[in-house]
């Protein structure tokens, strides 16, 4: 059958599966218990020997440890590893069904290309050789930038991408706009340390002040965060959560600061004002921070008396919040992207970074600490550093963070006649806009690197070893980049992913530092007990993880605030002129699309209603009454960028005049574009899209 760009864009829910697999679309299978026992998309299991394999889940940067139950080496069930000291047996719903993904109905089988640029262009068969030759020819004749977009740039394949990019006249290796470690990157830039050498020391902190981060629903290694938060009393840990909506983290916090939507920057700047003008706790920065006086002068106008009414909390609450940080033995002030609403504005992230520095919690145990040195490369450019309309060839690495990225953000950087190459095992939102599709391996089919989560005070290293056979039609992006380099006559080291990872294991072995957790033996041993680098590698292939030792004591830094990006009060107010309803996208890490999860999980979404399905809008009953719209009715959501149909649900915990629109899997059988809300959001110059003026009316 013929599939067009429009089909992929609008039908990545159950409808497209029905198109592929008629006459048995899964929406007709009403009993999910029967369906899950007789699922026609799972590989048939033979009778045979029952065994276990250990690996790691690479669906998101958490890299949770996994035990696979197998029949004749074919996995039929995944569980977390209970005694793993990092993940503590945690495995999310997507991870539990990860072994289904190689048989996902949206799997791309073979190289593909589109017949044209228009949305009715047809997806047709191609070959790896044809696509690699075409991309090489385009790079050869291009005057624009050739960019590799890498959503997980802390992996060893960064070495390959950097080498390739540097060999080109206009090559760049860039990270995505939604990065969980963005705050660490900003703090690192202020103190001259790469972000991968910094980490949140959550295991030793006494206070977490959290600006909207989904600590419970997915941040860092969720198994570690959930264990730490469940042991707060024994750890003498307090959680203060700052967010306008009543999330799971807000409900479990010791204190929930229910500020007005979009006022996080104002609160952070007011907290800095109190620190600088009402306390003496920042004296340590004099002589250690370049342009400190400039910061002090700018924040003077953000006094509690002036800002409290806009923030929606009292002056006393603001001062009590600062006092909690000042009196805590150690504290971490966090902020990271929302899986649906994306990153905070750059000025908000810079203000939160300053809060950590001004409170003396950078370089301090229980705060943001410097990890011990491990040889690692870093990405060349951040997404916001790339000029608009500058990319001629874009190669998209298949790694995912579990966070949404509106295509409009990508499109702004592309030239009109650009060529886009998408690596992914599945048809997804990027596929609909690409020119060439090269299918990479599905989860558990090829070796993948597990990097250090942001919530770790020490470096970690593990690999997601394959537990299923790789498909013949798959090609790894590192192999394709090497082939493109060969076509361009570029001298290239062409190390495979496995060779890079073995080399990293060898370097770690030579450090003779840290411990190895071996799940097969359920043991934690010093690396000095490992006899060779090859022995370490074998243990890693069987699910082991290396955990570095902690950096002892405090680390002193000198800070440079010359590039700190902040707004004065008038600039802030001009940028936050919200006159209508506030559209706020919301999502859960790893659950923003049908293409990123097993169909069984998306079916549970629609049957159990544990989470809102895609394009559901939550609003306060008073707001709904004022609009004469009732719960479970269809409505039209409109912004200056377009309109979409939504399903209305009322929720008294939603702030008045706020519209929380879910980015999630679509109902199976749906013919609606599952993440259409991203297309009507305002995209700001710093690639943020958290709040958009909107109108809601009856259909």
XYZ file of C-alpha atoms in Angstrom:
699
model
C 0.000 0.000 0.000
C 1.048 3.628 -0.510
C 2.038 5.676 2.541
C 2.498 9.444 2.345
C 4.080 12.033 4.639
C 0.566 13.031 5.700
C -0.218 9.440 6.701
C 2.802 9.243 8.966
C 2.156 12.682 10.446
C -1.531 12.139 11.175
C -1.864 8.405 11.555
C 0.930 7.284 13.865
C -1.741 6.015 16.237
C -3.744 2.817 15.862
C -5.178 3.775 12.504
C -1.849 3.398 10.726
C -1.392 -0.001 12.304
C -4.768 -0.957 10.976
C -3.632 0.157 7.515
C -0.556 -2.052 7.714
C -2.241 -5.105 9.171
C -5.797 -5.197 7.876
C -8.151 -6.982 8.245
C -7.229 -7.193 11.943
C -6.704 -3.686 13.369
C -6.149 -3.991 17.107
C -8.930 -1.545 17.931
C -11.368 -4.382 17.298
C -9.770 -6.467 20.031
C -11.840 -5.365 22.993
C -10.622 -7.610 25.765
C -7.079 -6.504 26.586
C -6.423 -9.528 28.784
C -7.210 -11.888 25.920
C -5.300 -9.631 23.544
C -2.154 -9.599 25.649
C -2.185 -13.394 25.937
C -2.736 -13.939 22.214
C -0.983 -10.904 20.805
C -0.292 -11.336 17.117
C 2.576 -8.844 17.133
C 4.764 -10.804 19.537
C 7.194 -13.408 18.189
C 5.943 -16.979 18.605
C 7.712 -18.635 21.517
C 8.944 -22.200 21.054
C 8.934 -24.776 23.807
C 12.348 -25.146 25.322
C 14.791 -24.194 28.026
C 13.879 -21.343 30.364
C 16.806 -19.015 31.030
C 17.649 -15.477 32.139
C 19.713 -12.729 30.549
C 20.800 -9.446 32.083
C 21.062 -6.181 30.165
C 19.957 -2.554 30.400
C 17.057 -0.626 28.891
C 18.163 2.051 26.405
C 14.726 3.556 25.725
C 15.682 6.707 27.657
C 18.820 8.057 29.373
C 17.877 6.409 32.707
C 19.342 3.099 31.460
C 17.542 0.899 34.004
C 18.931 -2.581 34.605
C 16.892 -5.441 33.160
C 16.479 -9.163 33.690
C 14.974 -10.952 30.686
C 13.199 -14.270 31.056
C 13.735 -16.288 27.886
C 12.591 -19.458 26.145
C 15.350 -20.796 23.900
C 17.011 -17.374 24.211
C 13.863 -15.516 23.056
C 12.700 -13.014 25.740
C 9.094 -13.256 26.925
C 9.231 -11.053 30.015
C 11.351 -8.196 31.409
C 11.742 -7.119 35.028
C 13.984 -4.722 36.915
C 16.976 -5.997 38.908
C 15.911 -5.644 42.524
C 19.295 -5.205 44.213
C 20.873 -2.912 41.635
C 22.251 -0.022 43.755
C 21.312 2.562 41.118
C 17.863 1.502 39.907
C 16.630 -0.567 42.877
C 14.502 -2.867 40.735
C 12.661 -0.039 38.956
C 11.464 -0.539 35.393
C 8.749 1.709 33.939
C 5.757 0.449 31.955
C 7.491 1.148 28.653
C 10.565 -0.734 29.828
C 8.526 -3.744 30.952
C 7.219 -4.088 27.379
C 10.496 -3.155 25.683
C 10.945 -6.625 24.164
C 7.773 -6.035 22.111
C 9.360 -3.147 20.205
C 11.320 -5.183 17.627
C 7.890 -6.347 16.398
C 6.275 -2.894 16.568
C 3.765 -2.336 13.738
C 5.479 0.964 12.881
C 8.831 -0.797 12.331
C 10.685 0.373 9.218
C 11.832 -2.636 7.229
C 14.492 -1.495 4.797
C 15.814 1.823 3.524
C 13.112 4.239 2.336
C 12.837 7.615 0.653
C 10.036 10.008 -0.225
C 9.086 10.752 -3.806
C 9.070 14.505 -3.134
C 8.912 17.286 -0.554
C 5.115 17.780 -0.540
C 2.961 16.173 2.132
C 1.351 13.778 -0.344
C 4.777 12.460 -1.416
C 4.860 8.674 -1.299
C 7.272 6.593 0.760
C 9.110 4.250 -1.606
C 11.758 1.571 -1.269
C 15.403 2.460 -1.665
C 18.728 0.951 -0.599
C 21.333 1.886 1.962
C 23.913 2.340 -0.795
C 21.658 4.653 -2.825
C 20.838 6.847 0.167
C 24.433 7.047 1.409
C 25.619 8.027 -2.079
C 22.879 10.665 -2.421
C 23.656 12.202 0.981
C 27.407 12.242 0.243
C 26.765 13.965 -3.072
C 24.579 16.566 -1.401
C 27.219 17.260 1.268
C 29.882 17.558 -1.429
C 27.922 20.218 -3.325
C 26.443 22.025 -0.334
C 27.433 25.472 0.909
C 25.353 25.181 4.051
C 25.935 23.328 7.324
C 25.963 19.552 7.532
C 24.676 18.808 11.025
C 24.251 15.672 13.112
C 21.457 16.029 15.680
C 22.240 13.885 18.715
C 19.733 13.769 21.579
C 22.108 11.831 23.849
C 25.529 13.435 23.233
C 27.301 11.977 26.293
C 27.801 8.616 24.540
C 31.057 7.409 23.013
C 29.682 7.668 19.455
C 30.178 11.410 19.947
C 33.808 10.687 18.968
C 32.663 9.434 15.565
C 30.267 12.333 14.999
C 32.872 14.890 16.085
C 35.532 13.397 13.827
C 33.155 13.399 10.853
C 31.914 16.946 11.518
C 35.431 18.366 11.903
C 36.491 16.782 8.610
C 33.818 18.763 6.745
C 34.144 22.410 5.797
C 30.784 23.212 7.446
C 30.148 20.255 9.713
C 28.535 20.500 13.154
C 27.550 18.008 15.826
C 24.684 19.466 17.828
C 22.494 18.513 20.788
C 18.717 18.767 20.970
C 16.895 21.687 22.652
C 15.428 19.487 25.434
C 18.311 18.168 27.539
C 17.863 16.814 31.057
C 21.345 18.085 31.957
C 20.725 21.643 30.683
C 21.096 23.139 34.169
C 24.424 21.348 34.648
C 25.576 22.657 31.251
C 24.778 26.252 32.249
C 26.492 25.922 35.626
C 29.446 24.222 33.930
C 29.780 27.134 31.487
C 29.851 29.562 34.429
C 32.639 27.677 36.216
C 34.560 26.300 33.213
C 33.668 22.606 33.697
C 31.988 20.315 31.099
C 28.484 19.262 32.065
C 29.332 15.538 32.152
C 31.750 16.215 35.027
C 28.936 17.649 37.181
C 26.091 15.811 38.907
C 23.314 16.272 41.459
C 24.324 14.649 44.740
C 20.757 13.669 45.619
C 21.859 10.854 47.922
C 23.505 13.232 50.403
C 21.399 16.369 50.188
C 19.097 17.710 52.904
C 16.897 19.860 50.687
C 15.633 19.731 47.108
C 13.952 22.886 45.801
C 12.431 21.746 42.563
C 11.213 24.023 39.757
C 8.666 21.796 38.003
C 10.888 18.771 37.359
C 9.112 15.405 37.200
C 11.208 13.860 39.969
C 8.777 10.987 40.486
C 7.480 10.498 36.939
C 10.909 10.316 35.348
C 14.115 12.210 36.122
C 17.621 10.811 36.077
C 17.399 7.212 37.305
C 13.783 7.050 38.574
C 14.474 4.020 40.777
C 17.075 6.007 42.712
C 14.903 9.135 42.987
C 11.847 7.208 44.147
C 13.858 5.330 46.782
C 15.459 8.522 48.094
C 12.154 10.387 48.233
C 10.457 7.451 50.005
C 13.217 7.545 52.666
C 13.047 11.295 53.290
C 12.409 11.051 57.008
C 15.372 8.745 57.636
C 17.588 10.868 55.379
C 16.493 14.189 56.916
C 15.533 15.288 53.407
C 12.912 17.904 52.578
C 11.306 18.373 49.144
C 9.917 21.790 48.178
C 8.185 21.628 44.818
C 7.439 24.725 42.712
C 4.877 24.193 39.947
C 1.507 25.605 38.870
C -0.079 22.180 38.199
C -0.757 19.394 40.685
C 1.645 16.746 39.403
C 2.598 13.522 41.169
C 5.737 15.244 42.464
C 3.677 18.193 43.748
C 1.335 15.856 45.608
C 4.200 14.038 47.327
C 6.237 17.141 48.247
C 6.659 18.359 51.814
C 5.789 21.858 50.581
C 4.082 22.617 47.266
C 4.479 26.221 46.115
C 1.523 26.703 43.789
C 2.739 29.738 41.847
C 0.978 31.307 38.866
C 1.722 29.638 35.533
C 4.761 31.044 33.753
C 6.149 32.927 36.764
C 9.130 30.682 37.532
C 11.650 33.261 36.291
C 10.086 35.971 38.438
C 10.261 33.762 41.530
C 13.873 32.730 40.900
C 14.970 36.350 40.408
C 13.115 37.431 43.558
C 14.849 34.662 45.517
C 18.197 35.956 44.217
C 17.184 39.458 45.302
C 16.509 38.229 48.844
C 19.805 36.329 48.913
C 21.816 39.355 47.787
C 20.042 42.158 49.641
C 18.537 40.567 52.746
C 21.097 37.901 53.739
C 24.861 37.740 54.093
C 25.255 34.285 52.599
C 26.779 35.381 49.266
C 29.885 37.128 50.580
C 31.993 34.135 49.505
C 31.540 35.144 45.832
C 33.319 38.483 46.044
C 36.616 38.037 44.228
C 35.543 34.632 42.850
C 32.949 35.750 40.304
C 33.512 37.938 37.260
C 30.634 40.422 36.671
C 29.077 39.676 40.071
C 28.184 43.359 40.554
C 26.316 43.371 37.238
C 24.095 40.537 38.468
C 23.531 42.278 41.785
C 22.481 45.497 40.082
C 20.068 43.722 37.707
C 18.186 41.779 40.393
C 17.706 44.815 42.635
C 14.404 45.667 40.950
C 12.979 42.164 41.675
C 12.050 42.848 45.293
C 9.395 40.665 46.972
C 7.206 43.727 47.484
C 7.107 44.287 43.730
C 6.865 40.718 42.428
C 4.815 38.697 44.945
C 1.438 39.665 43.476
C 2.537 38.488 40.019
C 4.024 35.243 41.310
C 0.859 34.423 43.241
C 2.447 33.750 46.644
C 3.151 36.021 49.598
C 6.363 37.900 50.401
C 6.648 35.785 53.534
C 6.517 32.571 51.500
C 9.324 33.840 49.256
C 11.520 34.757 52.226
C 10.764 31.440 53.955
C 11.814 29.617 50.785
C 15.151 31.446 50.715
C 15.580 30.830 54.442
C 15.062 27.084 53.897
C 17.924 27.085 51.394
C 20.196 29.259 53.545
C 19.741 27.162 56.688
C 19.972 23.726 55.020
C 23.249 21.885 55.500
C 23.148 21.168 51.767
C 20.621 21.928 49.039
C 19.943 21.351 45.346
C 17.788 23.702 43.279
C 16.630 21.787 40.201
C 14.948 22.651 36.916
C 14.734 20.588 33.751
C 12.525 20.295 30.655
C 8.966 19.013 30.823
C 8.453 16.068 28.433
C 5.536 17.927 26.846
C 6.078 21.624 27.561
C 9.778 21.440 26.768
C 12.600 23.453 28.320
C 12.231 26.515 30.491
C 13.192 29.810 28.883
C 16.951 30.369 28.907
C 16.719 33.241 31.389
C 14.827 31.006 33.847
C 17.492 28.303 33.640
C 20.266 30.885 34.146
C 18.448 32.272 37.203
C 18.112 28.781 38.728
C 21.806 28.138 38.002
C 22.661 31.340 39.874
C 20.543 30.222 42.833
C 22.706 27.115 43.190
C 25.921 29.157 42.979
C 24.823 32.032 45.215
C 23.625 29.629 47.908
C 27.067 28.004 47.993
C 25.833 24.579 46.891
C 28.007 24.103 43.796
C 31.056 21.984 44.535
C 29.625 21.016 47.906
C 28.650 17.462 48.988
C 24.870 17.232 48.901
C 24.712 19.932 46.237
C 25.962 19.973 42.655
C 29.279 18.161 42.797
C 32.190 17.601 40.456
C 32.607 13.967 39.504
C 36.050 12.387 39.295
C 37.672 12.655 35.888
C 36.781 10.130 33.191
C 37.992 10.680 29.616
C 34.985 11.730 27.566
C 34.174 13.841 24.526
C 31.461 16.426 24.340
C 29.142 17.796 21.695
C 30.428 20.730 19.633
C 27.373 23.011 19.588
C 24.130 23.567 21.447
C 20.956 23.754 19.368
C 20.315 27.444 20.111
C 23.783 28.378 18.833
C 22.865 27.331 15.266
C 21.721 30.179 12.956
C 18.265 29.904 11.399
C 18.091 28.768 7.753
C 21.658 27.461 7.866
C 21.482 23.647 7.748
C 21.698 22.073 4.309
C 21.986 18.429 5.399
C 20.586 17.179 8.713
C 21.364 13.671 9.970
C 19.167 12.673 12.939
C 20.651 10.119 15.320
C 18.061 7.574 16.591
C 18.686 8.168 20.314
C 15.736 9.577 22.250
C 15.441 11.464 25.521
C 11.742 10.759 25.988
C 10.981 14.479 25.541
C 8.903 16.044 22.777
C 10.557 18.187 20.107
C 8.245 20.232 17.851
C 9.260 19.916 14.218
C 8.956 23.713 13.876
C 12.088 24.044 16.027
C 14.017 21.820 13.622
C 12.510 23.452 10.556
C 13.661 26.949 11.577
C 17.291 25.867 11.240
C 16.877 24.234 7.797
C 17.469 25.748 4.403
C 14.533 25.544 1.989
C 16.093 22.792 -0.115
C 17.657 20.917 2.799
C 18.039 17.147 2.948
C 16.999 15.343 6.144
C 18.122 11.808 6.960
C 16.280 10.099 9.820
C 17.698 7.071 11.635
C 15.026 5.237 13.592
C 13.668 1.712 13.882
C 10.134 3.128 13.657
C 8.038 5.617 11.745
C 7.810 8.675 13.980
C 7.252 12.424 13.780
C 10.739 12.990 12.350
C 10.096 10.370 9.649
C 7.223 12.411 8.247
C 9.583 15.336 7.532
C 12.676 13.419 6.418
C 13.771 12.788 2.839
C 15.553 9.512 3.585
C 14.787 6.890 6.243
C 17.492 4.464 7.328
C 16.251 1.859 9.834
C 18.504 1.496 12.862
C 18.312 -1.442 15.248
C 15.337 -1.743 17.569
C 15.847 -1.902 21.352
C 17.695 -5.033 22.534
C 18.896 -5.913 19.013
C 22.285 -4.157 19.083
C 24.702 -2.995 21.732
C 24.032 0.459 23.183
C 25.830 2.603 25.733
C 24.258 3.470 29.086
C 25.550 6.848 30.253
C 25.582 8.490 33.679
C 22.177 9.867 34.789
C 22.087 13.508 35.873
C 21.037 12.578 39.417
C 24.318 10.758 40.075
C 27.230 12.258 41.972
C 29.623 9.777 40.325
C 30.274 8.504 36.821
C 28.668 5.210 35.807
C 29.111 2.966 32.785
C 27.116 0.040 31.451
C 26.018 -1.363 28.112
C 22.651 -2.526 26.861
C 23.790 -5.854 25.464
C 21.579 -7.364 22.732
C 19.189 -10.101 23.820
C 17.496 -10.476 20.428
C 18.827 -10.958 16.902
C 19.456 -7.879 14.784
C 17.484 -7.568 11.547
C 19.414 -7.735 8.291
C 17.861 -4.508 7.016
C 19.151 -2.448 9.975
C 22.134 -0.114 9.797
C 23.714 1.716 12.710
C 24.169 5.483 12.226
C 27.882 5.188 13.053
C 28.287 2.742 10.138
C 26.353 5.022 7.798
C 28.426 8.079 8.782
C 31.605 6.081 8.107
C 30.205 5.068 4.699
C 29.341 8.688 3.849
C 32.876 9.692 4.847
C 34.262 6.996 2.555
C 32.184 8.311 -0.353
C 33.614 11.783 0.350
C 37.188 10.379 0.477
C 37.538 11.507 4.091
C 40.161 9.715 6.157
C 38.178 8.244 8.999
C 39.009 5.993 11.944
C 35.731 4.133 11.373
C 35.682 2.457 14.762
C 32.503 0.498 15.375
C 30.235 1.260 18.329
C 31.386 -1.920 20.064
C 35.047 -1.014 19.572
C 34.430 2.418 21.097
C 32.689 0.899 24.098
C 35.410 -1.722 24.589
C 37.969 1.072 24.511
C 36.047 2.965 27.193
C 35.855 -0.188 29.319
C 39.634 -0.547 28.963
C 40.179 3.047 30.153
C 37.909 2.450 33.143
C 39.767 -0.736 34.010
C 43.055 1.171 33.909
C 41.688 3.710 36.413
C 41.490 0.880 38.991
C 38.792 2.887 40.707
C 35.181 2.282 41.703
C 33.001 -0.807 42.025
C 31.266 -3.314 39.759
C 27.719 -4.500 40.427
C 27.188 -7.936 38.895
C 23.466 -8.839 38.685
C 24.120 -12.505 37.900
C 25.934 -12.860 41.229
C 23.961 -10.111 42.978
C 27.285 -8.744 44.215
C 29.165 -5.454 44.457
C 32.963 -5.758 44.179
C 35.903 -3.414 43.776
C 37.190 -3.124 40.232
C 40.596 -4.139 41.592
C 39.185 -7.672 41.805
C 38.712 -7.717 38.013
C 41.641 -9.521 36.387
C 41.730 -7.753 32.990
C 39.979 -5.275 30.708
C 38.567 -8.228 28.751
C 37.137 -9.653 31.968
C 35.477 -6.306 32.725
C 34.024 -6.205 29.212
C 32.540 -9.684 29.568
C 30.872 -8.705 32.820
C 29.447 -5.556 31.214
C 28.014 -7.682 28.390
C 26.177 -9.723 31.018
C 24.489 -6.750 32.688
C 27.168 -5.470 35.084
C 27.558 -1.745 35.782
C 30.637 0.214 36.850
C 30.068 2.827 39.576
C 32.885 5.300 40.213
C 33.949 6.417 43.678
C 32.859 9.774 45.096
C 34.866 12.966 44.991
C 35.686 13.732 48.617
C 35.251 17.180 50.164
C 34.385 20.511 48.575
C 35.532 21.726 45.163
C 36.246 25.427 44.698
C 35.456 27.217 41.446
C 35.944 30.662 39.976
C 32.815 31.882 38.184
C 32.285 33.959 35.073
C 28.875 35.636 34.890
C 29.658 37.646 31.748
C 27.448 35.426 29.561
C 24.597 35.015 32.027
C 21.335 35.623 30.211
C 18.793 37.511 32.335
C 15.959 39.956 31.692
C 15.246 43.112 33.648
C 11.741 43.554 35.053
C 10.380 45.564 32.119
C 11.774 43.113 29.533
C 10.251 40.227 31.466
C 6.800 41.805 31.589
C 6.912 42.603 27.860
C 7.790 38.963 27.118
C 4.987 37.592 29.320
C 1.963 39.415 28.027
C -0.563 36.571 28.184
C -4.000 38.035 27.470
C -6.134 34.945 26.816
C -6.185 31.407 28.107
C -2.766 29.832 28.676
C -2.091 26.712 26.606
C 0.444 24.506 28.441
C 1.463 21.144 26.900
C 2.083 18.350 29.426
C 3.588 14.884 29.037
C 5.386 11.984 30.678
C 8.976 11.039 29.766
C 8.988 8.229 27.216
C 5.200 8.319 26.725
C 4.746 11.098 24.204
C 4.061 8.998 21.105
C 2.712 5.658 19.901
C 5.997 5.151 18.061
C 8.002 5.179 21.297
C 6.133 2.439 23.168
C 4.660 -1.000 22.783
C 1.085 -0.968 21.424
C -0.018 -2.849 24.536
C 0.920 0.175 26.667
C -0.967 2.625 24.439
C -3.982 0.310 24.680
C -3.753 0.427 28.465
C -3.739 4.229 28.195
C -7.163 4.231 26.584
C -8.687 1.429 28.684
C -7.379 2.250 32.164
C -7.285 6.069 31.704
C -4.315 6.231 34.067
C -3.053 9.136 31.963
C -4.892 11.452 29.558
C -4.700 10.423 25.920
C -3.248 12.723 23.304
C -5.077 15.987 22.605
C -7.047 15.927 25.861
C -7.330 19.327 27.540
C -7.682 19.674 31.318
C -9.167 22.904 32.666
C -10.682 24.242 35.849
C -14.481 23.773 36.161
C -14.907 27.538 36.664
C -13.044 28.203 33.422
C -15.191 25.609 31.643
C -18.396 27.180 33.003
C -17.280 30.594 31.780
C -16.784 29.129 28.308
C -20.052 27.141 28.462
C -18.124 23.935 27.812
C -18.691 20.714 29.738
C -16.466 17.773 30.624
C -16.213 15.041 27.952
C -17.300 17.446 25.217
C -15.308 18.112 22.057
C -13.979 21.630 21.605
C -11.800 23.673 19.250
C -8.456 24.920 20.586
C -7.134 27.913 18.649
C -3.907 29.912 18.673
C -2.451 32.311 16.136
C -0.621 29.289 14.683
C -3.678 27.154 13.945
C -6.544 25.138 15.387
C -7.138 21.586 16.578
C -9.946 19.540 18.057
C -9.596 18.457 21.690
C -11.496 16.426 24.269
C -12.344 18.498 27.360
C -11.888 17.169 30.903
C -12.446 19.323 33.984
C -10.108 19.195 36.981
C -10.398 21.458 40.018
C -6.624 21.338 40.616
C -5.913 23.162 37.324
C -5.394 26.899 37.710
C -8.160 29.094 36.278
C -7.568 30.203 32.685
C -4.970 27.453 32.117
C -5.388 24.711 29.504
C -3.230 21.643 30.129
C -3.063 19.793 26.819
C -1.675 16.258 26.925
C 1.085 15.010 24.656
C 0.679 11.248 24.839
C -0.181 8.172 22.770
C -3.342 8.360 20.690
C -6.237 5.981 21.143
C -5.775 2.902 18.988
C -7.691 3.427 15.787
C -7.464 7.220 16.057
C -7.062 9.185 12.844
C -5.910 12.367 14.614
C -2.351 13.665 14.626
C -1.256 12.646 18.123
C 0.972 15.633 18.920
C -0.860 18.303 16.933
C -0.737 20.688 19.888
C 2.988 21.233 19.291
C 2.178 22.606 15.847
C 0.034 25.407 17.256
C 2.358 26.392 20.119
C 4.472 29.544 19.943
C 8.155 28.717 19.433
C 10.402 31.324 21.037
C 13.888 32.318 19.908
C 15.448 30.162 22.624
C 13.528 27.088 21.360
C 11.066 27.053 24.270
C 7.308 26.640 23.924
C 5.930 26.356 27.465
C 2.991 28.825 27.299
C 0.935 30.047 24.338
C -2.035 32.433 24.197
C -5.088 30.393 23.213
C -8.861 30.393 22.717
C -11.148 27.442 23.505
C -14.638 27.195 22.046
C -17.295 24.565 21.469
C -16.970 22.419 18.353
